[in-house]
């Protein structure tokens, strides 16, 4: 979905820093992309959102695709490669809670320009985007403090993501593989999520995920 109907050609005569950088926002969940838009939208003089893609890749020229990895990790790397090799964006920046373990080197190997922790402030996020757009090197992750409040009955961000995957009918093994965590860790998150939501099984949890709006774009499209 295009949100800026101005010319899609990148200004060739304006240096980064004298105009807002053009970014595309990407994720499979509408509620997640809207949240991301509200964060970067605080800095209209520095960032211009030219494309919002829910469940798809950018089709408007932009310096950066800001890809929120909520809902998956391994598939995010495949999509990042596709965007990097495509004609519409110069850089891909991942916005994620997963800033440790094998995910980071895998992302950098895929060609991702930066990995920003979701514990970063909005100011830090935008500053990193500006560095990437200027071609400056950035650390794999930069973070200060969490910006997330509670969700449901105080679900943590990881529990919220597990809930979204339960809503898609994924098994514990599938969730663990996608998020680069062990199956036993997934079981712990599932138990905690059940307890906080007051549900007793995966079907009830999936229903809550749909009630809350944690439904990927492709599922919404198929149901329509």
PDB file of C-alpha atoms in Angstrom:
ATOM      1  CA  UNK A   1       0.000   0.000   0.000  1.00  0.00           C
ATOM      2  CA  UNK A   2       1.517   3.318  -1.065  1.00  0.00           C
ATOM      3  CA  UNK A   3       1.185   6.077   1.494  1.00  0.00           C
ATOM      4  CA  UNK A   4       3.085   8.796  -0.364  1.00  0.00           C
ATOM      5  CA  UNK A   5       1.682   9.634  -3.782  1.00  0.00           C
ATOM      6  CA  UNK A   6       4.559  11.925  -4.695  1.00  0.00           C
ATOM      7  CA  UNK A   7       7.075  10.983  -7.366  1.00  0.00           C
ATOM      8  CA  UNK A   8       8.581   7.543  -6.749  1.00  0.00           C
ATOM      9  CA  UNK A   9      11.940   8.563  -8.177  1.00  0.00           C
ATOM     10  CA  UNK A  10      14.599   9.204  -5.573  1.00  0.00           C
ATOM     11  CA  UNK A  11      15.778  12.833  -5.627  1.00  0.00           C
ATOM     12  CA  UNK A  12      19.166  12.786  -7.294  1.00  0.00           C
ATOM     13  CA  UNK A  13      20.247  16.304  -6.404  1.00  0.00           C
ATOM     14  CA  UNK A  14      19.487  16.274  -2.688  1.00  0.00           C
ATOM     15  CA  UNK A  15      21.956  14.773  -0.255  1.00  0.00           C
ATOM     16  CA  UNK A  16      20.790  12.676   2.682  1.00  0.00           C
ATOM     17  CA  UNK A  17      20.447  15.057   5.605  1.00  0.00           C
ATOM     18  CA  UNK A  18      18.907  17.885   3.555  1.00  0.00           C
ATOM     19  CA  UNK A  19      15.688  15.925   2.998  1.00  0.00           C
ATOM     20  CA  UNK A  20      13.837  13.126   4.786  1.00  0.00           C
ATOM     21  CA  UNK A  21      15.027   9.619   3.967  1.00  0.00           C
ATOM     22  CA  UNK A  22      12.459   7.536   2.147  1.00  0.00           C
ATOM     23  CA  UNK A  23      11.536   4.279   3.858  1.00  0.00           C
ATOM     24  CA  UNK A  24       9.183   1.357   3.279  1.00  0.00           C
ATOM     25  CA  UNK A  25       7.708  -0.513   6.254  1.00  0.00           C
ATOM     26  CA  UNK A  26       7.304  -4.287   5.978  1.00  0.00           C
ATOM     27  CA  UNK A  27       5.627  -6.973   8.125  1.00  0.00           C
ATOM     28  CA  UNK A  28       2.880  -9.587   7.770  1.00  0.00           C
ATOM     29  CA  UNK A  29       0.671  -8.125  10.513  1.00  0.00           C
ATOM     30  CA  UNK A  30      -1.230  -4.886  10.010  1.00  0.00           C
ATOM     31  CA  UNK A  31      -1.236  -4.075  13.727  1.00  0.00           C
ATOM     32  CA  UNK A  32       2.569  -4.376  13.829  1.00  0.00           C
ATOM     33  CA  UNK A  33       3.159  -2.172  10.785  1.00  0.00           C
ATOM     34  CA  UNK A  34       0.793   0.478  12.134  1.00  0.00           C
ATOM     35  CA  UNK A  35       2.730   0.485  15.379  1.00  0.00           C
ATOM     36  CA  UNK A  36       6.007   0.848  13.518  1.00  0.00           C
ATOM     37  CA  UNK A  37       4.579   3.708  11.457  1.00  0.00           C
ATOM     38  CA  UNK A  38       3.620   5.532  14.648  1.00  0.00           C
ATOM     39  CA  UNK A  39       7.206   5.267  15.895  1.00  0.00           C
ATOM     40  CA  UNK A  40       9.035   6.605  12.861  1.00  0.00           C
ATOM     41  CA  UNK A  41       6.165   8.981  12.117  1.00  0.00           C
ATOM     42  CA  UNK A  42       7.299  11.089  15.066  1.00  0.00           C
ATOM     43  CA  UNK A  43      10.104  12.450  12.859  1.00  0.00           C
ATOM     44  CA  UNK A  44       8.483  13.658   9.600  1.00  0.00           C
ATOM     45  CA  UNK A  45      11.338  16.075   8.969  1.00  0.00           C
ATOM     46  CA  UNK A  46      13.809  13.172   8.984  1.00  0.00           C
ATOM     47  CA  UNK A  47      11.827  10.177   7.708  1.00  0.00           C
ATOM     48  CA  UNK A  48       9.181   9.882   4.992  1.00  0.00           C
ATOM     49  CA  UNK A  49       7.157   6.687   4.823  1.00  0.00           C
ATOM     50  CA  UNK A  50       6.625   6.085   1.109  1.00  0.00           C
ATOM     51  CA  UNK A  51       5.302   2.528   1.230  1.00  0.00           C
ATOM     52  CA  UNK A  52       3.636   0.232   3.760  1.00  0.00           C
ATOM     53  CA  UNK A  53       3.600  -3.441   2.834  1.00  0.00           C
ATOM     54  CA  UNK A  54       1.605  -5.932   4.891  1.00  0.00           C
ATOM     55  CA  UNK A  55       2.525  -9.414   3.714  1.00  0.00           C
ATOM     56  CA  UNK A  56       4.386  -8.263   0.610  1.00  0.00           C
ATOM     57  CA  UNK A  57       7.596  -6.556  -0.519  1.00  0.00           C
ATOM     58  CA  UNK A  58       8.033  -2.861  -1.398  1.00  0.00           C
ATOM     59  CA  UNK A  59       7.081  -1.731  -4.884  1.00  0.00           C
ATOM     60  CA  UNK A  60       8.048   1.929  -4.441  1.00  0.00           C
ATOM     61  CA  UNK A  61      11.596   3.302  -4.578  1.00  0.00           C
ATOM     62  CA  UNK A  62      13.015   3.901  -1.115  1.00  0.00           C
ATOM     63  CA  UNK A  63      16.416   4.106   0.476  1.00  0.00           C
ATOM     64  CA  UNK A  64      15.491   1.652   3.226  1.00  0.00           C
ATOM     65  CA  UNK A  65      13.024  -1.151   3.833  1.00  0.00           C
ATOM     66  CA  UNK A  66      12.453  -1.283   7.586  1.00  0.00           C
ATOM     67  CA  UNK A  67      11.391  -4.868   8.186  1.00  0.00           C
ATOM     68  CA  UNK A  68       9.817  -5.743  11.545  1.00  0.00           C
ATOM     69  CA  UNK A  69      10.622  -9.426  12.119  1.00  0.00           C
ATOM     70  CA  UNK A  70       7.563 -10.027  14.328  1.00  0.00           C
ATOM     71  CA  UNK A  71       6.027 -13.337  13.311  1.00  0.00           C
ATOM     72  CA  UNK A  72       9.171 -14.995  11.974  1.00  0.00           C
ATOM     73  CA  UNK A  73      12.926 -15.001  11.640  1.00  0.00           C
ATOM     74  CA  UNK A  74      14.000 -17.501   9.001  1.00  0.00           C
ATOM     75  CA  UNK A  75      11.386 -16.363   6.497  1.00  0.00           C
ATOM     76  CA  UNK A  76      12.435 -12.778   7.235  1.00  0.00           C
ATOM     77  CA  UNK A  77      15.941 -13.534   6.009  1.00  0.00           C
ATOM     78  CA  UNK A  78      14.641 -14.972   2.735  1.00  0.00           C
ATOM     79  CA  UNK A  79      12.446 -11.928   2.197  1.00  0.00           C
ATOM     80  CA  UNK A  80      15.305  -9.600   3.100  1.00  0.00           C
ATOM     81  CA  UNK A  81      17.440 -11.206   0.391  1.00  0.00           C
ATOM     82  CA  UNK A  82      14.636 -10.749  -2.130  1.00  0.00           C
ATOM     83  CA  UNK A  83      14.288  -7.064  -1.267  1.00  0.00           C
ATOM     84  CA  UNK A  84      18.047  -6.499  -1.379  1.00  0.00           C
ATOM     85  CA  UNK A  85      18.233  -8.107  -4.814  1.00  0.00           C
ATOM     86  CA  UNK A  86      15.132  -6.299  -6.033  1.00  0.00           C
ATOM     87  CA  UNK A  87      14.869  -2.923  -7.747  1.00  0.00           C
ATOM     88  CA  UNK A  88      13.047  -0.864  -5.130  1.00  0.00           C
ATOM     89  CA  UNK A  89      15.189  -0.517  -1.979  1.00  0.00           C
ATOM     90  CA  UNK A  90      18.867   0.185  -1.391  1.00  0.00           C
ATOM     91  CA  UNK A  91      19.078  -1.237   2.121  1.00  0.00           C
ATOM     92  CA  UNK A  92      17.143  -3.557   4.426  1.00  0.00           C
ATOM     93  CA  UNK A  93      17.136  -2.880   8.171  1.00  0.00           C
ATOM     94  CA  UNK A  94      15.661  -5.484  10.522  1.00  0.00           C
ATOM     95  CA  UNK A  95      13.743  -4.374  13.603  1.00  0.00           C
ATOM     96  CA  UNK A  96      13.744  -7.243  16.061  1.00  0.00           C
ATOM     97  CA  UNK A  97      13.937  -8.580  19.602  1.00  0.00           C
ATOM     98  CA  UNK A  98      16.359 -11.275  18.463  1.00  0.00           C
ATOM     99  CA  UNK A  99      19.775  -9.636  18.681  1.00  0.00           C
ATOM    100  CA  UNK A 100      21.856 -12.603  19.815  1.00  0.00           C
ATOM    101  CA  UNK A 101      22.818 -16.093  18.761  1.00  0.00           C
ATOM    102  CA  UNK A 102      22.973 -17.347  15.186  1.00  0.00           C
ATOM    103  CA  UNK A 103      20.291 -15.006  13.849  1.00  0.00           C
ATOM    104  CA  UNK A 104      22.553 -11.932  13.727  1.00  0.00           C
ATOM    105  CA  UNK A 105      25.375 -13.416  11.620  1.00  0.00           C
ATOM    106  CA  UNK A 106      22.785 -15.096   9.396  1.00  0.00           C
ATOM    107  CA  UNK A 107      21.091 -11.737   8.820  1.00  0.00           C
ATOM    108  CA  UNK A 108      24.353  -9.951   8.091  1.00  0.00           C
ATOM    109  CA  UNK A 109      25.368 -12.734   5.713  1.00  0.00           C
ATOM    110  CA  UNK A 110      22.051 -12.240   3.904  1.00  0.00           C
ATOM    111  CA  UNK A 111      23.076  -8.644   3.196  1.00  0.00           C
ATOM    112  CA  UNK A 112      21.048  -6.805   5.825  1.00  0.00           C
ATOM    113  CA  UNK A 113      22.542  -3.374   6.459  1.00  0.00           C
ATOM    114  CA  UNK A 114      21.627  -3.120  10.154  1.00  0.00           C
ATOM    115  CA  UNK A 115      19.795  -4.938  12.906  1.00  0.00           C
ATOM    116  CA  UNK A 116      18.042  -2.646  15.377  1.00  0.00           C
ATOM    117  CA  UNK A 117      16.886  -3.891  18.744  1.00  0.00           C
ATOM    118  CA  UNK A 118      13.310  -3.138  19.715  1.00  0.00           C
ATOM    119  CA  UNK A 119      14.679  -1.897  23.017  1.00  0.00           C
ATOM    120  CA  UNK A 120      16.004   1.122  21.110  1.00  0.00           C
ATOM    121  CA  UNK A 121      14.289   4.456  21.506  1.00  0.00           C
ATOM    122  CA  UNK A 122      12.515   6.019  18.524  1.00  0.00           C
ATOM    123  CA  UNK A 123      15.318   8.573  18.286  1.00  0.00           C
ATOM    124  CA  UNK A 124      17.937   5.822  18.170  1.00  0.00           C
ATOM    125  CA  UNK A 125      16.019   3.940  15.491  1.00  0.00           C
ATOM    126  CA  UNK A 126      15.757   6.984  13.234  1.00  0.00           C
ATOM    127  CA  UNK A 127      19.412   7.872  13.796  1.00  0.00           C
ATOM    128  CA  UNK A 128      20.438   4.388  12.705  1.00  0.00           C
ATOM    129  CA  UNK A 129      18.238   4.630   9.617  1.00  0.00           C
ATOM    130  CA  UNK A 130      19.965   7.903   8.711  1.00  0.00           C
ATOM    131  CA  UNK A 131      23.391   6.320   9.135  1.00  0.00           C
ATOM    132  CA  UNK A 132      22.420   3.429   6.889  1.00  0.00           C
ATOM    133  CA  UNK A 133      21.010   5.765   4.236  1.00  0.00           C
ATOM    134  CA  UNK A 134      24.283   7.729   4.243  1.00  0.00           C
ATOM    135  CA  UNK A 135      26.249   4.516   3.843  1.00  0.00           C
ATOM    136  CA  UNK A 136      27.865   4.761   7.267  1.00  0.00           C
ATOM    137  CA  UNK A 137      28.724   1.567   9.179  1.00  0.00           C
ATOM    138  CA  UNK A 138      26.597   0.801  12.215  1.00  0.00           C
ATOM    139  CA  UNK A 139      26.905  -1.762  14.975  1.00  0.00           C
ATOM    140  CA  UNK A 140      24.745  -4.873  14.507  1.00  0.00           C
ATOM    141  CA  UNK A 141      22.505  -3.761  17.365  1.00  0.00           C
ATOM    142  CA  UNK A 142      22.043  -0.582  19.344  1.00  0.00           C
ATOM    143  CA  UNK A 143      19.711  -0.392  22.321  1.00  0.00           C
ATOM    144  CA  UNK A 144      18.912   1.504  25.486  1.00  0.00           C
ATOM    145  CA  UNK A 145      15.516   0.845  26.996  1.00  0.00           C
ATOM    146  CA  UNK A 146      12.276  -0.933  26.206  1.00  0.00           C
ATOM    147  CA  UNK A 147       9.425   1.044  24.673  1.00  0.00           C
ATOM    148  CA  UNK A 148       6.807  -1.723  24.992  1.00  0.00           C
ATOM    149  CA  UNK A 149       4.043  -1.690  27.550  1.00  0.00           C
ATOM    150  CA  UNK A 150       1.933  -4.681  28.455  1.00  0.00           C
ATOM    151  CA  UNK A 151      -0.226  -6.585  26.030  1.00  0.00           C
ATOM    152  CA  UNK A 152      -3.305  -8.544  26.975  1.00  0.00           C
ATOM    153  CA  UNK A 153      -2.615  -9.400  30.594  1.00  0.00           C
ATOM    154  CA  UNK A 154       0.955  -8.108  30.388  1.00  0.00           C
ATOM    155  CA  UNK A 155       2.200 -10.451  27.697  1.00  0.00           C
ATOM    156  CA  UNK A 156       5.862  -9.923  26.956  1.00  0.00           C
ATOM    157  CA  UNK A 157       6.880  -9.150  23.355  1.00  0.00           C
ATOM    158  CA  UNK A 158       8.145 -12.726  22.920  1.00  0.00           C
ATOM    159  CA  UNK A 159       4.902 -14.165  24.322  1.00  0.00           C
ATOM    160  CA  UNK A 160       2.934 -11.976  21.957  1.00  0.00           C
ATOM    161  CA  UNK A 161       4.922 -13.303  19.024  1.00  0.00           C
ATOM    162  CA  UNK A 162       4.413 -16.909  20.139  1.00  0.00           C
ATOM    163  CA  UNK A 163       0.694 -16.162  20.453  1.00  0.00           C
ATOM    164  CA  UNK A 164       0.628 -14.923  16.867  1.00  0.00           C
ATOM    165  CA  UNK A 165       2.198 -18.162  15.698  1.00  0.00           C
ATOM    166  CA  UNK A 166      -0.247 -20.216  17.750  1.00  0.00           C
ATOM    167  CA  UNK A 167      -2.928 -18.323  15.868  1.00  0.00           C
ATOM    168  CA  UNK A 168      -1.479 -19.725  12.643  1.00  0.00           C
ATOM    169  CA  UNK A 169      -1.587 -23.276  13.988  1.00  0.00           C
ATOM    170  CA  UNK A 170       2.177 -23.753  14.191  1.00  0.00           C
ATOM    171  CA  UNK A 171       3.595 -26.530  16.360  1.00  0.00           C
ATOM    172  CA  UNK A 172       6.106 -25.874  19.114  1.00  0.00           C
ATOM    173  CA  UNK A 173       8.844 -27.317  16.904  1.00  0.00           C
ATOM    174  CA  UNK A 174       7.869 -25.035  14.011  1.00  0.00           C
ATOM    175  CA  UNK A 175       7.781 -21.983  16.280  1.00  0.00           C
ATOM    176  CA  UNK A 176      11.187 -22.815  17.717  1.00  0.00           C
ATOM    177  CA  UNK A 177      12.735 -23.293  14.286  1.00  0.00           C
ATOM    178  CA  UNK A 178      11.294 -20.028  13.007  1.00  0.00           C
ATOM    179  CA  UNK A 179      12.367 -17.970  16.044  1.00  0.00           C
ATOM    180  CA  UNK A 180      15.802 -19.569  16.515  1.00  0.00           C
ATOM    181  CA  UNK A 181      14.906 -20.854  19.987  1.00  0.00           C
ATOM    182  CA  UNK A 182      14.608 -24.337  21.473  1.00  0.00           C
ATOM    183  CA  UNK A 183      11.366 -26.284  21.592  1.00  0.00           C
ATOM    184  CA  UNK A 184      11.597 -26.384  25.383  1.00  0.00           C
ATOM    185  CA  UNK A 185      11.823 -22.589  25.456  1.00  0.00           C
ATOM    186  CA  UNK A 186       8.745 -22.427  23.244  1.00  0.00           C
ATOM    187  CA  UNK A 187       6.889 -24.682  25.690  1.00  0.00           C
ATOM    188  CA  UNK A 188       7.738 -22.277  28.496  1.00  0.00           C
ATOM    189  CA  UNK A 189       6.435 -19.306  26.512  1.00  0.00           C
ATOM    190  CA  UNK A 190       3.275 -21.209  25.597  1.00  0.00           C
ATOM    191  CA  UNK A 191       2.575 -22.076  29.241  1.00  0.00           C
ATOM    192  CA  UNK A 192       3.136 -18.486  30.310  1.00  0.00           C
ATOM    193  CA  UNK A 193       0.921 -17.184  27.516  1.00  0.00           C
ATOM    194  CA  UNK A 194      -1.883 -19.597  28.395  1.00  0.00           C
ATOM    195  CA  UNK A 195      -1.701 -18.523  32.042  1.00  0.00           C
ATOM    196  CA  UNK A 196      -1.763 -14.805  31.304  1.00  0.00           C
ATOM    197  CA  UNK A 197      -4.604 -15.112  28.784  1.00  0.00           C
ATOM    198  CA  UNK A 198      -6.596 -17.471  30.990  1.00  0.00           C
ATOM    199  CA  UNK A 199      -6.887 -20.123  28.266  1.00  0.00           C
ATOM    200  CA  UNK A 200      -6.438 -23.881  28.500  1.00  0.00           C
ATOM    201  CA  UNK A 201      -5.413 -24.996  25.027  1.00  0.00           C
ATOM    202  CA  UNK A 202      -3.991 -23.938  21.666  1.00  0.00           C
ATOM    203  CA  UNK A 203      -7.408 -23.533  20.059  1.00  0.00           C
ATOM    204  CA  UNK A 204      -8.482 -21.030  22.694  1.00  0.00           C
ATOM    205  CA  UNK A 205      -5.155 -19.231  22.381  1.00  0.00           C
ATOM    206  CA  UNK A 206      -5.569 -19.049  18.594  1.00  0.00           C
ATOM    207  CA  UNK A 207      -9.011 -17.526  19.050  1.00  0.00           C
ATOM    208  CA  UNK A 208      -7.546 -14.886  21.353  1.00  0.00           C
ATOM    209  CA  UNK A 209      -4.843 -14.112  18.810  1.00  0.00           C
ATOM    210  CA  UNK A 210      -7.536 -13.441  16.197  1.00  0.00           C
ATOM    211  CA  UNK A 211      -9.584 -11.354  18.628  1.00  0.00           C
ATOM    212  CA  UNK A 212      -6.561  -9.190  19.366  1.00  0.00           C
ATOM    213  CA  UNK A 213      -5.755  -8.745  15.674  1.00  0.00           C
ATOM    214  CA  UNK A 214      -2.611 -10.881  15.474  1.00  0.00           C
ATOM    215  CA  UNK A 215      -3.589 -12.231  12.084  1.00  0.00           C
ATOM    216  CA  UNK A 216      -1.115 -12.188   9.179  1.00  0.00           C
ATOM    217  CA  UNK A 217      -2.113 -10.409   5.995  1.00  0.00           C
ATOM    218  CA  UNK A 218      -2.180 -13.588   3.919  1.00  0.00           C
ATOM    219  CA  UNK A 219      -4.720 -15.168   6.280  1.00  0.00           C
ATOM    220  CA  UNK A 220      -6.946 -12.105   6.164  1.00  0.00           C
ATOM    221  CA  UNK A 221      -6.806 -12.142   2.365  1.00  0.00           C
ATOM    222  CA  UNK A 222      -7.641 -15.846   2.141  1.00  0.00           C
ATOM    223  CA  UNK A 223     -10.650 -15.368   4.399  1.00  0.00           C
ATOM    224  CA  UNK A 224     -12.077 -12.511   2.371  1.00  0.00           C
TER     225      UNK A 224
END
